[in-house]
Amino acid sequence: MSGVPLMNGQSNPPKILIVGGGTAGWMAANLMAHCWVASGVEVSLLESPDIGIIGVGEGSTPQLKRFFGYLGIAEQEWMPACHATYKNGIRFKGWSSKPGYGEYFHPFDSDIDLHTQPAFFYNCDVRRHGVDVYAHPDRFYLSAHLAEHHKGPLPAPNFPFNIGYGYHFDSGLLGQFLRNRAVGLGVNHIQAKVQSVQRAGSGELVSVTTDQGHIITADFFVDCTGFNALLIQKTLGVPFKKFADNLFNDAAVAMPSPQGAVIGSQTLSTAMRYGWAWEIPLTHRIGNGYVYSSAFCSADEAETELRRKLGLLDADVQARHLKMNVGRLEQHWSYNCLAVGLSQGFIEPLEATALHIVQETIQGFIDAWELGGFTPANRDAFNQRINARFEGVRDYIVAHYVCNSRSDTDYWLANRSHQAISDNLRAVLQTWVNAGNVVEQITRREMDKYYLPMSWYTLLSGYGLFPDRQALQPGTAKAHRYRLDDIDAFIAGCSLNFQEQAALLQRG
Ligand SMILES: Cc1cc2nc3c(=O)[nH]c(=O)nc-3n(C[C@H](O)[C@H](O)[C@H](O)COP(=O)(O)OP(=O)(O)OC[C@H]3O[C@@H](n4cnc5c(N)ncnc54)[C@H](O)[C@@H]3O)c2cc1C
């Protein structure tokens, strides 16, 4: 919203061409138009209706709330248009086989946690020292309670605390909503397929030629062509770093199921034989999918396992099969091109982080260009920041796999026996198991930029990563510093200020 971004040696506002009209393309179009169109920057988006969009990706982090807030779009405006629901967090089922730890909830952080989290951290630390205190995360977080009772995260006005939340939404409808909005902001929408891309001798992109024979020039290009990565990889040749050595999943199968009478307010992530299944409640249906590794299981086997889980073995419901390219680019901004969305990389959707990274990339790029200019140093610093985010998110996702204690298939055994673990992740796991200072380790390594200590404590305790029960010592009065009854009563009292998701969605 501040300065006009100028290309080197130019005095006129640039022409920007976004190629690709999936969620990433339209998010980029909205943010760039919001910030720059009034200053004379011309933003166009070109997409191929024949190729279409990936059309999955229905869960978000709280970052999406900031996206709509920044653009001044009210929930009442976009949520009904996208069959959206509120999301308190993610419930993980069946990832651990330790008794008492069959499932746990990963909340988004909230003001109220200040009152209960010290007890949770304290109990975890005591238990890591081998003392028998209660240390499962769910009883310590209001969001876990809200999700369990299908409540939404918006409190009554007399309850002045912020509760972190994300959304579930129909990704196709979200794309349409964002398209209409961007066009309203002045974005020029072109429907055609890019047939070829032209570069200058300097390496910069100059233009694209469409299947209708039109040549479209621009000063700056945004590659939102999904896994196709037409500009950034196929034209500029930016290398792609695969995460296959520690994230084995490379395929997914998705299918909807009917919504019941009660609309949930959490994503369910259930461990399967060769991966995990998501279950996302929307207002009109439930989105389901199974993310798996094709090295361990065929597409047919995955579909059958998912259908059996959903009770849809013989139902006439079509399944969509997808391949996933997991990893990241070496550079997200190269020459006069920025890659956003699946073209820049993808980490499997276990924590629904893809649109979060999309938003960070666009917003970070806008800030970088406005504040630092179009310089190589600025570009390198930007690329480093985005790469660090990918690696930070990757480490947290990998932790879900290396901490699993399932033994039903080779897939799960392979997931915890490989040694492809980053120094950061190894340090956190070792510190946890050795009863060291995990918070200090996470903050010193700046891993809290991506996942707070709360998320790490929740994951590691949620898997029951503690000394074996028979080795635990009985707790002294000091070990039992916090009374669980008090915490239960506090959370139940807070919860009275929240209504069920279904009622919340019906408000005007
Ligand atoms: C199984 C799965 C589950 C997911 N779950 C989540 C989730 O829960 N939460 C989350 O945040 N994200 C999730 N994602 C990621 C999410 O789907 C994507 O990040 C998001 O949809 C953005 O995709 P995109 O816009 O980059 O690509 P796409 O939707 O694939 O769009 C690509 C666009 O490029 C255009 N295009 C391609 N080639 C050409 C060409 N030659 N000429 C013209 N146009 C072209 C296409 O027409 C299309 O418009 C998931 C992804 C997968 C695979």
CSV table of C-alpha atoms in Angstrom, one decimal, residues 52-492:
chain,number,residue,atom,x,y,z
A,52,GLY,CA,-8.0,-26.4,-14.6
A,53,ILE,CA,-7.0,-26.2,-11.0
A,54,ILE,CA,-5.9,-28.9,-8.5
A,55,GLY,CA,-9.2,-28.4,-6.6
A,56,VAL,CA,-8.2,-29.8,-3.2
A,57,GLY,CA,-6.8,-28.0,-0.2
A,58,GLU,CA,-9.7,-27.3,2.1
A,59,GLY,CA,-8.1,-26.5,5.5
A,60,SER,CA,-6.2,-23.5,6.7
A,61,THR,CA,-4.1,-22.1,9.5
A,62,PRO,CA,-5.1,-18.8,11.3
A,63,GLN,CA,-3.0,-17.0,8.6
A,64,LEU,CA,-6.0,-17.0,6.3
A,65,LYS,CA,-7.9,-14.9,8.7
A,66,ARG,CA,-5.2,-12.3,8.4
A,67,PHE,CA,-5.4,-12.5,4.6
A,68,PHE,CA,-9.1,-11.7,4.6
A,69,GLY,CA,-8.6,-9.1,7.3
A,70,TYR,CA,-5.9,-7.4,5.3
A,71,LEU,CA,-8.1,-7.2,2.3
A,72,GLY,CA,-11.0,-6.0,4.4
A,73,ILE,CA,-13.3,-8.9,3.5
A,74,ALA,CA,-15.7,-9.9,6.3
A,75,GLU,CA,-16.3,-13.6,7.2
A,76,GLN,CA,-20.0,-13.1,6.6
A,77,GLU,CA,-19.1,-12.2,3.0
A,78,TRP,CA,-16.8,-15.0,2.0
A,79,MET,CA,-17.6,-17.9,4.3
A,80,PRO,CA,-21.1,-18.7,3.1
A,81,ALA,CA,-20.0,-18.3,-0.5
A,82,CYS,CA,-17.4,-21.0,0.1
A,83,HIS,CA,-19.4,-23.4,2.4
A,84,ALA,CA,-16.7,-22.5,5.0
A,85,THR,CA,-16.6,-23.6,8.6
A,86,TYR,CA,-14.5,-22.7,11.6
A,87,LYS,CA,-11.5,-24.8,12.5
A,88,ASN,CA,-10.2,-25.0,16.1
A,89,GLY,CA,-7.3,-27.2,15.1
A,90,ILE,CA,-6.5,-30.8,14.1
A,91,ARG,CA,-7.2,-34.1,15.9
A,92,PHE,CA,-4.6,-36.8,15.2
A,93,LYS,CA,-5.9,-40.3,15.6
A,94,GLY,CA,-4.0,-43.6,15.6
A,95,TRP,CA,-0.5,-42.2,15.1
A,96,SER,CA,0.8,-43.6,18.3
A,97,SER,CA,0.1,-47.1,19.7
A,98,LYS,CA,1.1,-46.1,23.3
A,99,PRO,CA,-1.7,-46.9,25.8
A,100,GLY,CA,-3.6,-43.7,26.6
A,101,TYR,CA,-2.2,-41.8,23.6
A,102,GLY,CA,-4.4,-43.1,20.8
A,103,GLU,CA,-5.3,-39.6,19.8
A,104,TYR,CA,-4.6,-35.9,20.6
A,105,PHE,CA,-5.6,-32.5,19.5
A,106,HIS,CA,-3.2,-29.8,18.1
A,107,PRO,CA,-4.8,-26.4,18.8
A,108,PHE,CA,-4.1,-23.0,17.4
A,109,ASP,CA,-2.7,-20.8,20.1
A,110,SER,CA,-5.1,-18.5,22.1
A,111,ASP,CA,-5.0,-15.9,24.9
A,112,ILE,CA,-6.5,-18.4,27.3
A,113,ASP,CA,-3.5,-20.7,26.9
A,114,LEU,CA,-1.6,-18.4,29.2
A,115,HIS,CA,-3.7,-19.7,32.1
A,116,THR,CA,-3.4,-23.4,31.4
A,117,GLN,CA,-0.3,-23.9,29.4
A,118,PRO,CA,2.2,-23.5,32.3
A,119,ALA,CA,0.5,-26.4,33.9
A,120,PHE,CA,0.8,-28.5,30.8
A,121,PHE,CA,4.4,-27.7,30.2
A,122,TYR,CA,5.2,-28.3,33.9
A,123,ASN,CA,3.5,-31.7,33.9
A,124,CYS,CA,5.2,-32.7,30.7
A,125,ASP,CA,8.6,-31.7,32.1
A,126,VAL,CA,8.0,-33.6,35.3
A,127,ARG,CA,6.8,-36.6,33.4
A,128,ARG,CA,9.9,-36.5,31.2
A,129,HIS,CA,11.9,-36.7,34.4
A,130,GLY,CA,10.2,-40.0,35.1
A,131,VAL,CA,7.5,-38.9,37.6
A,132,ASP,CA,3.9,-40.1,37.2
A,133,VAL,CA,1.8,-37.0,36.5
A,134,TYR,CA,-0.9,-36.5,33.9
A,135,ALA,CA,0.6,-35.1,30.7
A,136,HIS,CA,-1.8,-35.6,27.8
A,137,PRO,CA,-2.4,-32.3,26.0
A,138,ASP,CA,-6.1,-32.3,25.5
A,139,ARG,CA,-7.3,-31.4,29.0
A,140,PHE,CA,-5.1,-28.2,29.0
A,141,TYR,CA,-6.4,-26.4,25.9
A,142,LEU,CA,-9.7,-24.6,25.5
A,143,SER,CA,-9.6,-25.2,21.8
A,144,ALA,CA,-9.5,-29.0,22.3
A,145,HIS,CA,-12.6,-28.7,24.5
A,146,LEU,CA,-14.4,-26.5,21.9
A,147,ALA,CA,-13.6,-29.0,19.1
A,148,GLU,CA,-14.7,-31.9,21.2
A,149,HIS,CA,-18.1,-30.2,21.7
A,150,HIS,CA,-18.4,-29.1,18.1
A,151,LYS,CA,-18.2,-25.5,19.2
A,152,GLY,CA,-16.9,-22.6,17.1
A,153,PRO,CA,-14.1,-20.3,18.2
A,154,LEU,CA,-16.0,-17.0,18.4
A,155,PRO,CA,-16.8,-16.1,22.0
A,156,ALA,CA,-19.6,-14.1,23.4
A,157,PRO,CA,-18.8,-10.4,23.5
A,158,ASN,CA,-18.4,-10.5,27.3
A,159,PHE,CA,-15.4,-12.9,26.9
A,160,PRO,CA,-12.6,-10.6,25.9
A,161,PHE,CA,-10.0,-13.2,24.8
A,162,ASN,CA,-8.7,-14.0,21.3
A,163,ILE,CA,-9.0,-17.6,20.3
A,164,GLY,CA,-6.8,-18.6,17.4
A,165,TYR,CA,-8.7,-20.4,14.6
A,166,GLY,CA,-8.5,-21.3,10.9
A,167,TYR,CA,-11.1,-22.4,8.4
A,168,HIS,CA,-12.3,-25.2,6.3
A,169,PHE,CA,-13.7,-24.3,2.8
A,170,ASP,CA,-14.5,-25.5,-0.7
A,171,SER,CA,-11.3,-24.7,-2.5
A,172,GLY,CA,-13.0,-24.4,-6.0
A,173,LEU,CA,-15.5,-21.8,-4.6
A,174,LEU,CA,-12.8,-19.9,-2.7
A,175,GLY,CA,-10.9,-19.6,-6.1
A,176,GLN,CA,-14.1,-18.2,-7.7
A,177,PHE,CA,-14.7,-15.8,-4.9
A,178,LEU,CA,-11.1,-14.5,-5.1
A,179,ARG,CA,-11.3,-14.2,-8.8
A,180,ASN,CA,-14.5,-12.0,-8.7
A,181,ARG,CA,-12.9,-9.9,-6.1
A,182,ALA,CA,-9.6,-9.5,-8.0
A,183,VAL,CA,-11.4,-8.6,-11.2
A,184,GLY,CA,-13.4,-6.0,-9.2
A,185,LEU,CA,-10.1,-4.5,-8.0
A,186,GLY,CA,-9.0,-4.0,-11.6
A,187,VAL,CA,-7.1,-7.3,-12.4
A,188,ASN,CA,-7.2,-8.1,-16.1
A,189,HIS,CA,-8.4,-11.7,-16.5
A,190,ILE,CA,-7.2,-13.6,-19.6
A,191,GLN,CA,-8.3,-17.2,-20.4
A,192,ALA,CA,-5.8,-19.0,-22.6
A,193,LYS,CA,-3.1,-21.7,-22.4
A,194,VAL,CA,0.5,-20.7,-22.5
A,195,GLN,CA,2.2,-22.4,-25.4
A,196,SER,CA,5.7,-21.0,-25.1
A,197,VAL,CA,7.7,-18.6,-23.0
A,198,GLN,CA,10.2,-16.1,-24.3
A,199,ARG,CA,13.4,-14.9,-22.6
A,200,ALA,CA,15.8,-12.0,-23.2
A,201,GLY,CA,19.5,-12.6,-23.7
A,202,SER,CA,20.0,-11.5,-20.1
A,203,GLY,CA,17.8,-14.5,-19.0
A,204,GLU,CA,14.8,-12.4,-17.9
A,205,LEU,CA,11.4,-13.4,-19.0
A,206,VAL,CA,9.9,-11.2,-21.7
A,207,SER,CA,6.6,-12.6,-22.8
A,208,VAL,CA,4.4,-15.7,-23.1
A,209,THR,CA,2.6,-16.9,-26.3
A,210,THR,CA,-0.8,-18.4,-25.9
A,211,ASP,CA,-2.5,-21.2,-27.8
A,212,GLN,CA,-4.6,-18.5,-29.5
A,213,GLY,CA,-1.4,-17.0,-30.9
A,214,HIS,CA,-1.4,-13.9,-28.7
A,215,ILE,CA,1.9,-12.6,-27.3
A,216,ILE,CA,1.6,-11.1,-23.8
A,217,THR,CA,4.5,-9.1,-22.5
A,218,ALA,CA,5.2,-8.1,-18.9
A,219,ASP,CA,7.9,-6.6,-16.8
A,220,PHE,CA,7.4,-9.1,-14.0
A,221,PHE,CA,5.9,-12.6,-14.0
A,222,VAL,CA,4.3,-14.7,-11.2
A,223,ASP,CA,4.4,-18.4,-11.8
A,224,CYS,CA,1.2,-19.9,-10.3
A,225,THR,CA,1.0,-22.8,-12.7
A,226,GLY,CA,0.8,-25.4,-9.9
A,227,PHE,CA,2.9,-28.6,-10.2
A,228,ASN,CA,3.5,-27.7,-13.9
A,229,ALA,CA,5.9,-24.9,-12.7
A,230,LEU,CA,6.0,-23.7,-16.3
A,231,LEU,CA,8.0,-20.5,-15.8
A,232,ILE,CA,10.2,-21.1,-12.8
A,233,GLN,CA,11.3,-24.7,-13.5
A,234,LYS,CA,10.5,-25.5,-17.1
A,235,THR,CA,11.7,-22.1,-18.5
A,236,LEU,CA,14.2,-20.7,-15.9
A,237,GLY,CA,15.4,-24.1,-14.8
A,238,VAL,CA,15.5,-23.3,-11.1
A,239,PRO,CA,16.4,-26.6,-9.3
A,240,PHE,CA,13.9,-28.4,-7.2
A,241,LYS,CA,15.0,-30.0,-3.9
A,242,LYS,CA,12.9,-33.1,-3.1
A,243,PHE,CA,12.0,-34.0,0.5
A,244,ALA,CA,11.5,-37.7,-0.5
A,245,ASP,CA,14.2,-39.0,1.9
A,246,ASN,CA,12.0,-38.1,5.0
A,247,LEU,CA,8.6,-37.4,3.6
A,248,PHE,CA,7.6,-40.6,1.8
A,249,ASN,CA,4.0,-39.6,0.7
A,250,ASP,CA,3.7,-38.7,-2.9
A,251,ALA,CA,0.1,-39.4,-3.8
A,252,ALA,CA,-3.5,-38.8,-2.6
A,253,VAL,CA,-7.0,-40.0,-3.3
A,254,ALA,CA,-9.9,-37.7,-2.4
A,255,MET,CA,-13.7,-38.2,-2.3
A,256,PRO,CA,-16.6,-36.4,-0.5
A,257,SER,CA,-19.1,-37.9,1.9
A,258,PRO,CA,-22.4,-36.4,3.2
A,259,GLN,CA,-22.4,-34.0,6.1
A,260,GLY,CA,-24.2,-35.1,9.2
A,261,ALA,CA,-26.5,-33.2,11.5
A,262,VAL,CA,-23.7,-31.9,13.6
A,263,ILE,CA,-21.0,-29.8,11.9
A,264,GLY,CA,-17.6,-30.5,13.5
A,265,SER,CA,-15.0,-27.7,14.2
A,266,GLN,CA,-11.8,-29.7,13.7
A,267,THR,CA,-9.9,-31.4,11.0
A,268,LEU,CA,-9.5,-35.1,11.6
A,269,SER,CA,-6.2,-36.7,10.6
A,270,THR,CA,-6.4,-40.5,11.0
A,271,ALA,CA,-3.4,-42.7,10.5
A,272,MET,CA,-3.9,-45.4,7.8
A,273,ARG,CA,-1.8,-48.4,6.7
A,274,TYR,CA,0.3,-46.4,4.3
A,275,GLY,CA,-0.3,-42.7,5.3
A,276,TRP,CA,-3.1,-40.8,6.8
A,277,ALA,CA,-6.7,-39.7,5.9
A,278,TRP,CA,-8.1,-36.2,6.3
A,279,GLU,CA,-11.7,-35.5,7.2
A,280,ILE,CA,-12.8,-31.8,6.7
A,281,PRO,CA,-16.3,-30.7,7.7
A,282,LEU,CA,-17.8,-28.1,5.3
A,283,THR,CA,-21.4,-26.9,5.6
A,284,HIS,CA,-22.7,-29.0,2.7
A,285,ARG,CA,-20.4,-32.0,2.7
A,286,ILE,CA,-17.3,-33.6,4.3
A,287,GLY,CA,-14.1,-33.5,2.3
A,288,ASN,CA,-12.0,-36.7,2.7
A,289,GLY,CA,-8.7,-37.9,1.3
A,290,TYR,CA,-6.0,-40.4,1.9
A,291,VAL,CA,-2.4,-39.2,1.5
A,292,TYR,CA,-0.1,-42.2,1.0
A,293,SER,CA,3.2,-43.3,-0.4
A,294,SER,CA,3.1,-45.0,-3.8
A,295,ALA,CA,6.2,-46.9,-2.9
A,296,PHE,CA,4.3,-48.9,-0.3
A,297,CYS,CA,0.7,-49.0,-1.7
A,298,SER,CA,-1.0,-48.9,-5.1
A,299,ALA,CA,-3.7,-46.3,-6.0
A,300,ASP,CA,-6.3,-49.0,-6.0
A,301,GLU,CA,-5.4,-50.2,-2.6
A,302,ALA,CA,-5.4,-46.7,-1.2
A,303,GLU,CA,-8.9,-46.0,-2.7
A,304,THR,CA,-10.3,-49.3,-1.3
A,305,GLU,CA,-8.8,-48.5,2.2
A,306,LEU,CA,-10.3,-45.0,2.1
A,307,ARG,CA,-13.7,-46.3,0.9
A,308,ARG,CA,-13.8,-48.9,3.6
A,309,LYS,CA,-13.0,-46.3,6.3
A,310,LEU,CA,-15.8,-44.1,5.0
A,311,GLY,CA,-18.3,-46.9,4.5
A,312,LEU,CA,-18.4,-46.1,0.8
A,313,LEU,CA,-17.0,-49.4,-0.6
A,314,ASP,CA,-20.0,-49.9,-2.9
A,315,ALA,CA,-21.2,-46.3,-3.1
A,316,ASP,CA,-21.4,-44.5,-6.4
A,317,VAL,CA,-19.0,-41.7,-5.3
A,318,GLN,CA,-16.2,-40.8,-7.7
A,319,ALA,CA,-12.6,-40.7,-6.3
A,320,ARG,CA,-10.0,-38.3,-7.5
A,321,HIS,CA,-6.4,-39.5,-7.7
A,322,LEU,CA,-3.5,-37.0,-7.4
A,323,LYS,CA,0.2,-37.1,-7.5
A,324,MET,CA,2.2,-34.7,-5.3
A,325,ASN,CA,5.6,-33.2,-5.9
A,326,VAL,CA,7.0,-32.8,-2.4
A,327,GLY,CA,9.9,-30.5,-1.8
A,328,ARG,CA,10.8,-26.9,-2.6
A,329,LEU,CA,12.6,-24.7,-5.2
A,330,GLU,CA,16.1,-23.5,-4.5
A,331,GLN,CA,14.9,-20.0,-5.4
A,332,HIS,CA,11.4,-18.8,-5.3
A,333,TRP,CA,12.3,-15.4,-6.9
A,334,SER,CA,14.6,-15.8,-9.8
A,335,TYR,CA,15.3,-13.1,-12.4
A,336,ASN,CA,12.0,-11.3,-12.9
A,337,CYS,CA,9.8,-14.2,-11.8
A,338,LEU,CA,8.3,-15.2,-8.5
A,339,ALA,CA,6.9,-18.7,-7.9
A,340,VAL,CA,3.9,-19.0,-5.7
A,341,GLY,CA,1.9,-22.1,-4.6
A,342,LEU,CA,2.5,-25.6,-5.9
A,343,SER,CA,5.0,-24.3,-8.4
A,344,GLN,CA,7.3,-23.2,-5.6
A,345,GLY,CA,7.0,-26.4,-3.6
A,346,PHE,CA,4.7,-28.4,-1.5
A,347,ILE,CA,4.8,-30.1,1.8
A,348,GLU,CA,2.1,-32.7,2.4
A,349,PRO,CA,-1.1,-31.2,3.9
A,350,LEU,CA,-0.9,-32.8,7.3
A,351,GLU,CA,-0.9,-29.3,9.0
A,352,ALA,CA,-2.7,-27.5,6.1
A,353,THR,CA,0.2,-25.1,5.6
A,354,ALA,CA,0.2,-24.7,1.8
A,355,LEU,CA,-1.9,-21.5,1.7
A,356,HIS,CA,-0.1,-20.2,4.7
A,357,ILE,CA,3.2,-20.4,2.7
A,358,VAL,CA,1.4,-18.9,-0.4
A,359,GLN,CA,0.4,-15.9,1.7
A,360,GLU,CA,3.8,-15.5,3.3
A,361,THR,CA,5.5,-15.7,-0.1
A,362,ILE,CA,3.3,-13.0,-1.7
A,363,GLN,CA,3.3,-10.7,1.3
A,364,GLY,CA,7.0,-11.2,1.9
A,365,PHE,CA,7.7,-10.4,-1.7
A,366,ILE,CA,5.6,-7.3,-1.7
A,367,ASP,CA,7.3,-6.0,1.4
A,368,ALA,CA,10.8,-7.0,0.0
A,369,TRP,CA,10.2,-5.2,-3.3
A,370,GLU,CA,8.7,-2.1,-1.7
A,371,LEU,CA,11.3,-1.8,1.1
A,372,GLY,CA,14.4,-3.1,-0.5
A,373,GLY,CA,14.0,-2.5,-4.3
A,374,PHE,CA,14.6,-4.9,-7.1
A,375,THR,CA,18.2,-5.9,-6.1
A,376,PRO,CA,20.0,-9.3,-6.1
A,377,ALA,CA,20.8,-8.9,-2.3
A,378,ASN,CA,17.2,-8.3,-1.6
A,379,ARG,CA,16.1,-11.2,-3.7
A,380,ASP,CA,18.7,-13.6,-2.0
A,381,ALA,CA,17.5,-12.6,1.5
A,382,PHE,CA,13.9,-13.2,0.4
A,383,ASN,CA,14.7,-16.6,-1.0
A,384,GLN,CA,16.5,-17.6,2.2
A,385,ARG,CA,13.6,-16.6,4.3
A,386,ILE,CA,11.1,-18.6,2.3
A,387,ASN,CA,13.5,-21.6,2.2
A,388,ALA,CA,13.8,-21.5,6.0
A,389,ARG,CA,10.1,-21.5,6.3
A,390,PHE,CA,9.8,-24.6,4.1
A,391,GLU,CA,12.5,-26.4,6.1
A,392,GLY,CA,10.9,-25.3,9.4
A,393,VAL,CA,7.5,-26.6,8.4
A,394,ARG,CA,9.1,-29.8,6.9
A,395,ASP,CA,10.8,-30.5,10.3
A,396,TYR,CA,7.5,-30.3,12.2
A,397,ILE,CA,5.7,-32.6,9.7
A,398,VAL,CA,8.6,-35.1,9.7
A,399,ALA,CA,8.3,-35.2,13.5
A,400,HIS,CA,4.8,-36.7,13.1
A,401,TYR,CA,6.4,-39.6,11.2
A,402,VAL,CA,9.6,-40.3,13.2
A,403,CYS,CA,7.7,-40.3,16.5
A,404,ASN,CA,5.0,-42.8,15.3
A,405,SER,CA,4.9,-46.1,17.3
A,406,ARG,CA,2.8,-48.2,14.8
A,407,SER,CA,4.1,-51.5,13.6
A,408,ASP,CA,1.3,-52.7,11.4
A,409,THR,CA,3.1,-52.0,8.1
A,410,ASP,CA,6.7,-51.6,6.7
A,411,TYR,CA,5.6,-48.0,5.9
A,412,TRP,CA,5.4,-47.0,9.5
A,413,LEU,CA,8.6,-48.9,10.5
A,414,ALA,CA,10.5,-47.2,7.6
A,415,ASN,CA,9.1,-43.8,8.7
A,416,ARG,CA,10.7,-44.1,12.2
A,417,SER,CA,13.9,-45.9,11.3
A,418,HIS,CA,15.4,-43.6,8.6
A,419,GLN,CA,18.1,-41.2,9.6
A,420,ALA,CA,17.3,-38.3,7.3
A,421,ILE,CA,16.5,-35.8,10.2
A,422,SER,CA,17.7,-32.2,10.2
A,423,ASP,CA,20.0,-31.0,13.0
A,424,ASN,CA,17.2,-28.9,14.3
A,425,LEU,CA,14.7,-31.7,14.6
A,426,ARG,CA,17.3,-34.1,16.0
A,427,ALA,CA,18.2,-31.5,18.7
A,428,VAL,CA,14.6,-31.0,19.7
A,429,LEU,CA,13.8,-34.7,19.9
A,430,GLN,CA,17.0,-35.5,21.9
A,431,THR,CA,16.4,-32.6,24.3
A,432,TRP,CA,12.8,-33.8,24.9
A,433,VAL,CA,13.8,-37.4,25.5
A,434,ASN,CA,16.7,-36.3,27.7
A,435,ALA,CA,14.4,-34.1,29.8
A,436,GLY,CA,16.3,-31.0,28.7
A,437,ASN,CA,15.0,-27.5,28.1
A,438,VAL,CA,13.0,-27.8,24.9
A,439,VAL,CA,11.7,-24.2,24.9
A,440,GLU,CA,15.2,-22.9,25.0
A,441,GLN,CA,16.3,-25.2,22.2
A,442,ILE,CA,13.4,-24.2,20.0
A,443,THR,CA,13.8,-20.5,20.5
A,444,ARG,CA,17.6,-20.5,20.2
A,445,ARG,CA,17.3,-22.3,16.9
A,446,GLU,CA,14.5,-19.9,15.8
A,447,MET,CA,12.2,-22.8,15.2
A,448,ASP,CA,9.4,-21.0,16.9
A,449,LYS,CA,9.1,-18.8,13.8
A,450,TYR,CA,7.3,-21.8,12.3
A,451,TYR,CA,5.9,-23.8,15.2
A,452,LEU,CA,5.6,-22.5,18.8
A,453,PRO,CA,6.9,-24.6,21.7
A,454,MET,CA,3.2,-25.2,22.3
A,455,SER,CA,2.9,-27.2,19.1
A,456,TRP,CA,6.1,-29.2,19.8
A,457,TYR,CA,4.9,-30.0,23.4
A,458,THR,CA,1.5,-31.0,22.0
A,459,LEU,CA,2.9,-33.3,19.4
A,460,LEU,CA,5.6,-35.0,21.6
A,461,SER,CA,3.3,-35.5,24.6
A,462,GLY,CA,0.4,-36.3,22.3
A,463,TYR,CA,2.3,-39.3,21.0
A,464,GLY,CA,3.1,-40.3,24.6
A,465,LEU,CA,6.8,-39.8,24.2
A,466,PHE,CA,7.6,-40.3,27.9
A,467,PRO,CA,9.5,-42.9,29.9
A,468,ASP,CA,7.6,-46.2,30.1
A,469,ARG,CA,4.8,-46.3,32.6
A,470,GLN,CA,6.3,-49.0,34.7
A,471,ALA,CA,9.5,-46.9,35.1
A,472,LEU,CA,7.6,-43.9,36.5
A,473,GLN,CA,8.0,-42.8,40.1
A,474,PRO,CA,4.9,-41.7,42.1
A,475,GLY,CA,4.5,-38.0,42.2
A,476,THR,CA,5.2,-35.9,45.3
A,477,ALA,CA,3.0,-33.0,46.2
A,478,LYS,CA,5.5,-30.7,44.4
A,479,ALA,CA,5.1,-32.8,41.2
A,480,HIS,CA,1.3,-32.4,41.5
A,481,ARG,CA,1.6,-28.6,41.6
A,482,TYR,CA,-1.5,-28.1,39.4
A,483,ARG,CA,-4.9,-29.6,40.2
A,484,LEU,CA,-6.5,-31.1,37.1
A,485,ASP,CA,-10.0,-30.6,38.5
A,486,ASP,CA,-9.3,-26.8,38.6
A,487,ILE,CA,-8.1,-26.8,35.0
A,488,ASP,CA,-11.2,-28.8,33.9
A,489,ALA,CA,-13.5,-26.4,35.7
A,490,PHE,CA,-11.7,-23.4,34.2
A,491,ILE,CA,-11.9,-24.7,30.7
A,492,ALA,CA,-15.5,-25.8,31.0
